[in-house]
PDB file of C-alpha atoms in Angstrom:
ATOM      1  CA  MET H   2      86.642 111.369 128.383  1.00 61.00           C
ATOM      2  CA  ASN H   3      84.542 111.813 125.214  1.00 77.00           C
ATOM      3  CA  PHE H   4      86.863 113.884 123.035  1.00 82.00           C
ATOM      4  CA  GLU H   5      84.341 114.054 120.191  1.00 85.00           C
ATOM      5  CA  LEU H   6      81.690 115.550 122.481  1.00 89.00           C
ATOM      6  CA  ILE H   7      84.193 118.072 123.872  1.00 92.00           C
ATOM      7  CA  LEU H   8      85.186 119.052 120.318  1.00 90.00           C
ATOM      8  CA  VAL H   9      81.556 119.531 119.255  1.00 93.00           C
ATOM      9  CA  VAL H  10      80.764 121.648 122.320  1.00 94.00           C
ATOM     10  CA  ALA H  11      83.906 123.767 121.909  1.00 94.00           C
ATOM     11  CA  THR H  12      83.201 124.359 118.212  1.00 94.00           C
ATOM     12  CA  PHE H  13      79.573 125.265 118.854  1.00 95.00           C
ATOM     13  CA  ALA H  14      80.411 127.556 121.786  1.00 95.00           C
ATOM     14  CA  SER H  15      83.179 129.450 119.969  1.00 95.00           C
ATOM     15  CA  GLY H  16      81.042 129.833 116.860  1.00 95.00           C
ATOM     16  CA  LEU H  17      78.067 131.047 118.876  1.00 95.00           C
ATOM     17  CA  ILE H  18      80.152 133.607 120.775  1.00 95.00           C
ATOM     18  CA  TRP H  19      81.615 134.951 117.526  1.00 92.00           C
ATOM     19  CA  LEU H  20      78.205 135.051 115.782  1.00 94.00           C
ATOM     20  CA  VAL H  21      76.361 136.777 118.643  1.00 94.00           C
ATOM     21  CA  ASP H  22      79.116 139.357 118.920  1.00 92.00           C
ATOM     22  CA  ARG H  23      79.096 139.914 115.160  1.00 90.00           C
ATOM     23  CA  LEU H  24      75.312 140.418 114.990  1.00 91.00           C
ATOM     24  CA  VAL H  25      74.600 142.108 118.310  1.00 91.00           C
ATOM     25  CA  PHE H  26      77.535 143.590 120.196  1.00 89.00           C
ATOM     26  CA  ARG H  27      79.931 144.611 117.420  1.00 88.00           C
ATOM     27  CA  PRO H  28      77.417 146.976 115.760  1.00 89.00           C
ATOM     28  CA  LYS H  29      76.872 148.638 119.149  1.00 86.00           C
ATOM     29  CA  ARG H  30      80.625 149.030 119.659  1.00 84.00           C
ATOM     30  CA  MET H  31      81.029 150.469 116.174  1.00 85.00           C
ATOM     31  CA  ALA H  32      78.191 152.945 116.746  1.00 85.00           C
ATOM     32  CA  ARG H  33      79.727 154.035 120.038  1.00 84.00           C
ATOM     33  CA  LEU H  34      83.169 154.444 118.458  1.00 80.00           C
ATOM     34  CA  GLU H  35      81.708 156.455 115.594  1.00 82.00           C
ATOM     35  CA  SER H  36      79.901 158.693 118.021  1.00 82.00           C
ATOM     36  CA  GLU H  37      83.085 159.219 120.048  1.00 78.00           C
ATOM     37  CA  ALA H  38      85.100 159.913 116.894  1.00 77.00           C
ATOM     38  CA  GLN H  39      82.593 162.508 115.712  1.00 80.00           C
ATOM     39  CA  GLN H  40      82.743 164.179 119.088  1.00 80.00           C
ATOM     40  CA  LEU H  41      86.538 164.257 118.898  1.00 77.00           C
ATOM     41  CA  GLY H  42      86.334 165.620 115.379  1.00 66.00           C
ATOM     42  CA  HIS H  43      88.417 163.004 113.520  1.00 54.00           C
ATOM     43  CA  GLU H  44      87.102 159.937 111.763  1.00 49.00           C
ATOM     44  CA  ALA H  45      90.512 158.191 111.861  1.00 50.00           C
ATOM     45  CA  GLY H  46      89.882 157.414 115.475  1.00 48.00           C
ATOM     46  CA  ILE H  47      87.350 154.764 114.474  1.00 48.00           C
ATOM     47  CA  GLU H  48      89.961 152.599 112.755  1.00 49.00           C
ATOM     48  CA  ARG H  49      92.472 152.996 115.587  1.00 46.00           C
ATOM     49  CA  LYS H  50      89.970 152.019 118.254  1.00 46.00           C
ATOM     50  CA  GLU H  51      88.486 149.111 116.286  1.00 44.00           C
ATOM     51  CA  GLY H  52      91.953 147.660 115.865  1.00 46.00           C
ATOM     52  CA  GLY H  53      92.793 148.169 119.517  1.00 45.00           C
ATOM     53  CA  ASP H  54      91.206 146.916 122.724  1.00 47.00           C
ATOM     54  CA  SER H  55      87.518 147.457 121.822  1.00 69.00           C
ATOM     55  CA  GLU H  56      86.944 143.741 121.034  1.00 81.00           C
ATOM     56  CA  PRO H  57      86.586 141.621 124.205  1.00 89.00           C
ATOM     57  CA  LEU H  58      89.285 139.031 124.785  1.00 91.00           C
ATOM     58  CA  LEU H  59      86.742 136.177 124.851  1.00 92.00           C
ATOM     59  CA  VAL H  60      85.417 137.188 121.439  1.00 92.00           C
ATOM     60  CA  ASP H  61      88.951 137.484 120.076  1.00 92.00           C
ATOM     61  CA  TYR H  62      89.745 133.929 121.228  1.00 93.00           C
ATOM     62  CA  ALA H  63      86.457 132.568 119.887  1.00 93.00           C
ATOM     63  CA  LYS H  64      87.018 134.202 116.482  1.00 92.00           C
ATOM     64  CA  SER H  65      90.552 132.793 116.318  1.00 93.00           C
ATOM     65  CA  PHE H  66      89.777 129.243 117.425  1.00 94.00           C
ATOM     66  CA  PHE H  67      86.419 128.675 115.708  1.00 95.00           C
ATOM     67  CA  PRO H  68      87.805 128.044 112.173  1.00 94.00           C
ATOM     68  CA  ILE H  69      90.456 125.687 113.564  1.00 95.00           C
ATOM     69  CA  LEU H  70      87.986 123.755 115.721  1.00 94.00           C
ATOM     70  CA  LEU H  71      85.498 123.547 112.845  1.00 94.00           C
ATOM     71  CA  ALA H  72      88.147 122.191 110.457  1.00 94.00           C
ATOM     72  CA  VAL H  73      89.288 119.575 113.010  1.00 92.00           C
ATOM     73  CA  LEU H  74      85.674 118.568 113.678  1.00 92.00           C
ATOM     74  CA  ILE H  75      84.883 118.113 109.979  1.00 92.00           C
ATOM     75  CA  ILE H  76      88.063 116.145 109.248  1.00 90.00           C
ATOM     76  CA  ARG H  77      87.795 113.960 112.358  1.00 88.00           C
ATOM     77  CA  SER H  78      84.054 113.306 112.098  1.00 87.00           C
ATOM     78  CA  PHE H  79      83.601 112.847 108.361  1.00 89.00           C
ATOM     79  CA  LEU H  80      86.991 112.173 106.743  1.00 90.00           C
ATOM     80  CA  PHE H  81      89.839 110.671 108.782  1.00 92.00           C
ATOM     81  CA  GLU H  82      90.534 110.012 112.451  1.00 92.00           C
ATOM     82  CA  PRO H  83      93.885 108.991 113.961  1.00 93.00           C
ATOM     83  CA  PHE H  84      94.169 106.007 116.310  1.00 95.00           C
ATOM     84  CA  ARG H  85      97.057 104.424 118.184  1.00 94.00           C
ATOM     85  CA  ILE H  86      97.412 100.626 118.375  1.00 93.00           C
ATOM     86  CA  PRO H  87      97.673  99.697 122.085  1.00 90.00           C
ATOM     87  CA  SER H  88      97.899  95.883 121.902  1.00 90.00           C
ATOM     88  CA  GLY H  89      99.328  93.056 119.827  1.00 89.00           C
ATOM     89  CA  SER H  90      96.014  91.490 118.768  1.00 93.00           C
ATOM     90  CA  MET H  91      96.458  92.579 115.121  1.00 95.00           C
ATOM     91  CA  MET H  92     100.087  91.480 114.724  1.00 92.00           C
ATOM     92  CA  PRO H  93     101.844  91.148 112.368  1.00 92.00           C
ATOM     93  CA  THR H  94      99.669  93.575 110.344  1.00 94.00           C
ATOM     94  CA  LEU H  95      99.687  96.223 113.069  1.00 94.00           C
ATOM     95  CA  LEU H  96     102.202  96.565 115.899  1.00 91.00           C
ATOM     96  CA  VAL H  97     101.961  98.166 119.303  1.00 89.00           C
ATOM     97  CA  GLY H  98     102.868 101.822 118.754  1.00 91.00           C
ATOM     98  CA  ASP H  99     101.510 102.094 115.214  1.00 94.00           C
ATOM     99  CA  PHE H 100      99.510 105.253 114.630  1.00 96.00           C
ATOM    100  CA  ILE H 101      96.915 104.702 111.936  1.00 97.00           C
ATOM    101  CA  LEU H 102      94.437 106.708 109.900  1.00 96.00           C
ATOM    102  CA  VAL H 103      90.847 105.487 109.820  1.00 96.00           C
ATOM    103  CA  ASN H 104      88.625 106.415 106.891  1.00 95.00           C
ATOM    104  CA  LYS H 105      85.392 107.673 108.478  1.00 92.00           C
ATOM    105  CA  PHE H 106      83.283 107.911 105.306  1.00 91.00           C
ATOM    106  CA  THR H 107      83.892 104.445 103.818  1.00 91.00           C
ATOM    107  CA  TYR H 108      80.961 102.887 105.665  1.00 93.00           C
ATOM    108  CA  GLY H 109      78.737 105.990 105.558  1.00 88.00           C
ATOM    109  CA  LEU H 110      78.764 109.536 106.907  1.00 86.00           C
ATOM    110  CA  ARG H 111      77.515 109.819 110.495  1.00 86.00           C
ATOM    111  CA  LEU H 112      76.730 112.761 112.699  1.00 86.00           C
ATOM    112  CA  PRO H 113      79.303 113.190 115.480  1.00 84.00           C
ATOM    113  CA  VAL H 114      78.393 112.087 119.035  1.00 82.00           C
ATOM    114  CA  VAL H 115      74.955 110.632 118.127  1.00 80.00           C
ATOM    115  CA  ASP H 116      76.419 108.446 115.312  1.00 79.00           C
ATOM    116  CA  THR H 117      73.283 108.731 113.170  1.00 82.00           C
ATOM    117  CA  GLU H 118      73.993 107.798 109.555  1.00 83.00           C
ATOM    118  CA  ILE H 119      73.139 110.667 107.205  1.00 85.00           C
ATOM    119  CA  VAL H 120      74.716 109.500 103.930  1.00 86.00           C
ATOM    120  CA  PRO H 121      75.034 105.752 103.167  1.00 85.00           C
ATOM    121  CA  MET H 122      78.237 104.767 101.406  1.00 85.00           C
ATOM    122  CA  SER H 123      79.769 101.331 100.750  1.00 89.00           C
ATOM    123  CA  GLU H 124      79.217  98.197 102.832  1.00 93.00           C
ATOM    124  CA  PRO H 125      82.009  96.540 104.850  1.00 96.00           C
ATOM    125  CA  GLU H 126      83.760  93.683 103.032  1.00 96.00           C
ATOM    126  CA  ARG H 127      85.431  90.511 104.232  1.00 97.00           C
ATOM    127  CA  GLY H 128      89.058  91.274 104.893  1.00 96.00           C
ATOM    128  CA  ASP H 129      88.557  94.917 105.881  1.00 97.00           C
ATOM    129  CA  VAL H 130      90.450  96.048 108.981  1.00 97.00           C
ATOM    130  CA  ALA H 131      87.805  98.003 110.879  1.00 97.00           C
ATOM    131  CA  VAL H 132      87.711 100.167 113.989  1.00 97.00           C
ATOM    132  CA  PHE H 133      84.528  99.826 116.018  1.00 96.00           C
ATOM    133  CA  ARG H 134      83.110 100.535 119.442  1.00 94.00           C
ATOM    134  CA  TYR H 135      83.457  97.443 121.616  1.00 96.00           C
ATOM    135  CA  PRO H 136      79.863  96.155 122.078  1.00 96.00           C
ATOM    136  CA  GLU H 137      80.380  95.368 125.776  1.00 95.00           C
ATOM    137  CA  GLN H 138      82.025  98.747 126.506  1.00 94.00           C
ATOM    138  CA  PRO H 139      81.035 101.255 123.778  1.00 91.00           C
ATOM    139  CA  GLU H 140      83.373 103.996 125.024  1.00 89.00           C
ATOM    140  CA  VAL H 141      86.340 101.760 124.089  1.00 93.00           C
ATOM    141  CA  ASP H 142      87.480 101.422 120.460  1.00 95.00           C
ATOM    142  CA  TYR H 143      88.646  98.035 119.110  1.00 97.00           C
ATOM    143  CA  ILE H 144      90.321  97.166 115.823  1.00 97.00           C
ATOM    144  CA  LYS H 145      89.920  93.769 114.147  1.00 98.00           C
ATOM    145  CA  ARG H 146      89.562  92.187 110.707  1.00 98.00           C
ATOM    146  CA  ILE H 147      86.083  91.545 109.338  1.00 98.00           C
ATOM    147  CA  ILE H 148      85.670  87.821 108.679  1.00 98.00           C
ATOM    148  CA  GLY H 149      81.918  87.272 108.447  1.00 98.00           C
ATOM    149  CA  LEU H 150      79.201  89.452 106.919  1.00 98.00           C
ATOM    150  CA  PRO H 151      75.499  89.534 107.882  1.00 98.00           C
ATOM    151  CA  GLY H 152      73.943  86.101 107.255  1.00 98.00           C
ATOM    152  CA  ASP H 153      77.300  84.282 106.976  1.00 98.00           C
ATOM    153  CA  THR H 154      78.062  81.070 108.802  1.00 98.00           C
ATOM    154  CA  VAL H 155      81.585  81.146 110.232  1.00 98.00           C
ATOM    155  CA  ARG H 156      83.295  77.916 111.279  1.00 97.00           C
ATOM    156  CA  ILE H 157      86.704  77.678 112.931  1.00 95.00           C
ATOM    157  CA  GLU H 158      88.682  74.491 113.458  1.00 90.00           C
ATOM    158  CA  ASP H 159      92.281  74.556 114.625  1.00 83.00           C
ATOM    159  CA  HIS H 160      93.825  77.472 112.677  1.00 85.00           C
ATOM    160  CA  ARG H 161      91.462  77.164 109.732  1.00 91.00           C
ATOM    161  CA  VAL H 162      88.502  79.415 108.950  1.00 96.00           C
ATOM    162  CA  TRP H 163      85.471  78.554 106.833  1.00 97.00           C
ATOM    163  CA  VAL H 164      82.760  80.996 105.773  1.00 98.00           C
ATOM    164  CA  ASN H 165      79.622  79.457 104.264  1.00 97.00           C
ATOM    165  CA  ASP H 166      81.514  76.119 103.983  1.00 95.00           C
ATOM    166  CA  ARG H 167      84.309  77.748 101.954  1.00 96.00           C
ATOM    167  CA  GLU H 168      87.740  77.565 103.532  1.00 96.00           C
ATOM    168  CA  PHE H 169      90.066  80.555 103.520  1.00 97.00           C
ATOM    169  CA  PRO H 170      93.397  79.291 102.108  1.00 96.00           C
ATOM    170  CA  LEU H 171      96.170  79.471 104.713  1.00 95.00           C
ATOM    171  CA  GLU H 172      99.868  79.004 103.882  1.00 95.00           C
ATOM    172  CA  GLU H 173     102.499  78.901 106.615  1.00 93.00           C
ATOM    173  CA  GLN H 174     105.539  81.074 105.818  1.00 92.00           C
ATOM    174  CA  GLY H 175     107.900  80.388 108.691  1.00 91.00           C
ATOM    175  CA  ARG H 176     108.967  81.736 112.076  1.00 89.00           C
ATOM    176  CA  TYR H 177     108.047  85.240 113.237  1.00 88.00           C
ATOM    177  CA  GLU H 178     111.201  87.049 114.370  1.00 80.00           C
ATOM    178  CA  GLY H 179     109.906  90.384 115.628  1.00 69.00           C
ATOM    179  CA  ASP H 180     108.535  91.844 118.841  1.00 58.00           C
ATOM    180  CA  ALA H 181     110.386  89.638 121.319  1.00 45.00           C
ATOM    181  CA  ASN H 182     109.424  91.980 124.168  1.00 51.00           C
ATOM    182  CA  LEU H 183     105.783  90.991 123.736  1.00 55.00           C
ATOM    183  CA  LYS H 184     106.679  87.278 123.659  1.00 63.00           C
ATOM    184  CA  HIS H 185     105.489  86.814 120.100  1.00 72.00           C
ATOM    185  CA  ALA H 186     108.864  85.957 118.577  1.00 72.00           C
ATOM    186  CA  GLY H 187     108.881  82.334 117.503  1.00 79.00           C
ATOM    187  CA  LEU H 188     105.233  82.165 116.482  1.00 88.00           C
ATOM    188  CA  THR H 189     104.351  81.030 112.985  1.00 91.00           C
ATOM    189  CA  VAL H 190     103.626  83.551 110.238  1.00 93.00           C
ATOM    190  CA  ALA H 191     100.987  82.439 107.734  1.00 95.00           C
ATOM    191  CA  LEU H 192      99.429  84.047 104.669  1.00 96.00           C
ATOM    192  CA  GLU H 193      95.634  83.979 104.607  1.00 97.00           C
ATOM    193  CA  ASP H 194      93.483  84.613 101.541  1.00 96.00           C
ATOM    194  CA  ILE H 195      90.062  86.191 102.134  1.00 96.00           C
ATOM    195  CA  ASP H 196      88.212  86.531  98.838  1.00 93.00           C
ATOM    196  CA  GLY H 197      91.477  87.233  97.008  1.00 93.00           C
ATOM    197  CA  ARG H 198      92.765  89.685  99.632  1.00 94.00           C
ATOM    198  CA  LEU H 199      96.023  88.491 101.178  1.00 95.00           C
ATOM    199  CA  HIS H 200      97.151  89.308 104.688  1.00 96.00           C
ATOM    200  CA  GLN H 201      99.476  87.779 107.261  1.00 95.00           C
ATOM    201  CA  VAL H 202      98.376  86.183 110.520  1.00 95.00           C
ATOM    202  CA  LEU H 203     100.269  84.856 113.528  1.00 93.00           C
ATOM    203  CA  LEU H 204      99.661  81.294 114.685  1.00 92.00           C
ATOM    204  CA  ASP H 205     100.666  79.870 118.048  1.00 88.00           C
ATOM    205  CA  ASN H 206     101.010  76.150 117.464  1.00 74.00           C
ATOM    206  CA  GLY H 207     101.361  75.585 121.176  1.00 69.00           C
ATOM    207  CA  GLY H 208      98.433  77.785 122.098  1.00 64.00           C
ATOM    208  CA  HIS H 209      94.686  77.451 122.129  1.00 66.00           C
ATOM    209  CA  LEU H 210      92.492  78.595 119.245  1.00 75.00           C
ATOM    210  CA  ARG H 211      88.809  78.553 120.063  1.00 83.00           C
ATOM    211  CA  SER H 212      86.845  76.378 117.654  1.00 88.00           C
ATOM    212  CA  GLY H 213      83.146  76.583 116.901  1.00 94.00           C
ATOM    213  CA  GLU H 214      80.480  77.700 114.478  1.00 96.00           C
ATOM    214  CA  TRP H 215      78.631  81.009 114.481  1.00 97.00           C
ATOM    215  CA  THR H 216      75.824  82.479 112.359  1.00 98.00           C
ATOM    216  CA  VAL H 217      76.181  86.234 111.876  1.00 98.00           C
ATOM    217  CA  PRO H 218      72.914  88.136 112.576  1.00 98.00           C
ATOM    218  CA  ASP H 219      71.525  90.749 110.204  1.00 97.00           C
ATOM    219  CA  ASP H 220      73.348  94.102 110.319  1.00 96.00           C
ATOM    220  CA  GLU H 221      76.216  92.624 112.332  1.00 98.00           C
ATOM    221  CA  TYR H 222      79.772  91.448 111.600  1.00 98.00           C
ATOM    222  CA  PHE H 223      82.061  88.671 112.826  1.00 98.00           C
ATOM    223  CA  VAL H 224      85.578  89.980 113.507  1.00 98.00           C
ATOM    224  CA  MET H 225      88.911  88.414 114.447  1.00 97.00           C
ATOM    225  CA  GLY H 226      92.410  89.622 115.246  1.00 96.00           C
ATOM    226  CA  ASP H 227      95.315  88.630 112.988  1.00 96.00           C
ATOM    227  CA  ASN H 228      97.199  87.383 116.052  1.00 93.00           C
ATOM    228  CA  ARG H 229      94.825  84.447 116.122  1.00 91.00           C
ATOM    229  CA  ASN H 230      95.750  82.893 119.459  1.00 89.00           C
ATOM    230  CA  HIS H 231      96.078  86.217 121.279  1.00 89.00           C
ATOM    231  CA  SER H 232      92.985  88.226 120.358  1.00 92.00           C
ATOM    232  CA  ASN H 233      89.792  89.019 122.234  1.00 93.00           C
ATOM    233  CA  ASP H 234      87.238  89.022 119.415  1.00 96.00           C
ATOM    234  CA  SER H 235      83.924  87.688 118.116  1.00 97.00           C
ATOM    235  CA  ARG H 236      84.844  84.123 119.096  1.00 95.00           C
ATOM    236  CA  PHE H 237      84.506  85.178 122.740  1.00 94.00           C
ATOM    237  CA  TRP H 238      81.984  88.033 122.956  1.00 96.00           C
ATOM    238  CA  GLY H 239      79.927  87.859 119.760  1.00 96.00           C
ATOM    239  CA  THR H 240      79.376  89.976 116.687  1.00 98.00           C
ATOM    240  CA  VAL H 241      79.672  93.739 116.071  1.00 98.00           C
ATOM    241  CA  PRO H 242      76.497  95.717 115.218  1.00 97.00           C
ATOM    242  CA  GLU H 243      76.756  97.837 112.084  1.00 94.00           C
ATOM    243  CA  SER H 244      75.959 100.928 114.145  1.00 92.00           C
ATOM    244  CA  ASN H 245      79.166 100.366 116.167  1.00 94.00           C
ATOM    245  CA  LEU H 246      81.459 100.676 113.155  1.00 95.00           C
ATOM    246  CA  VAL H 247      83.707 103.742 113.248  1.00 94.00           C
ATOM    247  CA  GLY H 248      85.569 103.314 109.965  1.00 95.00           C
ATOM    248  CA  LYS H 249      88.081 101.391 107.889  1.00 96.00           C
ATOM    249  CA  ALA H 250      91.781 101.454 108.816  1.00 97.00           C
ATOM    250  CA  VAL H 251      93.742 102.460 105.725  1.00 95.00           C
ATOM    251  CA  MET H 252      97.297 103.583 106.536  1.00 95.00           C
ATOM    252  CA  ILE H 253     100.071 103.723 109.142  1.00 96.00           C
ATOM    253  CA  TRP H 254     101.269 107.320 109.466  1.00 95.00           C
ATOM    254  CA  LEU H 255     103.712 106.875 112.363  1.00 93.00           C
ATOM    255  CA  HIS H 256     105.284 104.204 114.553  1.00 92.00           C
ATOM    256  CA  TRP H 257     106.506 105.052 118.015  1.00 88.00           C
ATOM    257  CA  ASN H 258     106.528 102.576 120.899  1.00 80.00           C
ATOM    258  CA  TRP H 259     108.008 104.260 123.969  1.00 70.00           C
ATOM    259  CA  GLN H 260     108.086 100.939 125.849  1.00 66.00           C
ATOM    260  CA  ASP H 261     110.982  99.704 123.741  1.00 63.00           C
ATOM    261  CA  GLY H 262     112.167 103.110 122.454  1.00 61.00           C
ATOM    262  CA  GLY H 263     111.162 102.123 118.967  1.00 75.00           C
ATOM    263  CA  PHE H 264     110.740 104.682 116.210  1.00 83.00           C
ATOM    264  CA  ASP H 265     110.414 102.829 112.916  1.00 85.00           C
ATOM    265  CA  ALA H 266     110.440 105.150 109.903  1.00 87.00           C
ATOM    266  CA  GLY H 267     110.018 102.127 107.629  1.00 86.00           C
ATOM    267  CA  ARG H 268     106.420 101.669 108.745  1.00 90.00           C
ATOM    268  CA  ILE H 269     105.392 105.236 107.906  1.00 91.00           C
ATOM    269  CA  GLY H 270     103.024 105.378 104.962  1.00 92.00           C
ATOM    270  CA  ARG H 271     102.277 101.653 104.843  1.00 92.00           C
ATOM    271  CA  SER H 272      98.904 100.706 103.447  1.00 92.00           C
ATOM    272  CA  ILE H 273      97.084  98.316 105.764  1.00 92.00           C
ATOM    273  CA  ASP H 274      95.537  96.550 102.761  1.00 80.00           C
ATOM    274  CA  VAL H 275      98.929  95.618 101.301  1.00 69.00           C
ATOM    275  CA  VAL H 276     101.170  92.767 102.474  1.00 70.00           C
ATOM    276  CA  GLU H 277     104.727  94.102 102.853  1.00 61.00           C
ATOM    277  CA  SER H 278     107.811  92.144 103.812  1.00 50.00           C
ATOM    278  CA  ASP H 279     110.158  93.602 106.448  1.00 48.00           C
TER     279      ASP H 279
END
């Protein structure tokens, strides 16, 4: 279900109903009420009838909901959109059950539904955590970390990442203790440095990390999950076109994972760009 399309249609329909009534039907109702009031001999009747049942129920609903729908559409399409993390591919940065805010204008303002860029803004940077439409299934949103920019050469060997023959420093920090239900407890936590931006990754020393070398095409991006051995990303299905980018993930505003009954108030308000110890 395309919620954005439904929201656009609902906003347009409610606004159109209200506008047509305001310009066409309301003046006719007012003229009729005035005529009836004059016939009855008291002008006060106009106010009583206008405040009563003279306005159709559909118009009343449209007038009430249009400002709300318009505000939601503007905020969701051009400012911020909420997402829920459904998988562990971005652990330990993001956990299953995290609800995040995605900045929609960081990479440029786009028209809703058609996704046409109308106002260019900043370019994506290495280290950004980005939400994008999965190239092989555009109706599905993915979230990964941007590793390679257009024109970059990305090389991966073991747990190490090189971009343009420059290695990203990686320092192991110890055993990961959390999320035992998802079988990630016991993996290795490491601190990775991407152009001076620090973030944690999970390494599975007993698992398989796909190695190889990729050249990023123009206007596309190479992305990877922070849970390096348990992420379906550019190593397997290729790069992300710039037109598929939805926005930059900036903050966790809620954590609730009903699978393990977990409400974690300590994660509320966390910046995704900042490394925080638990």
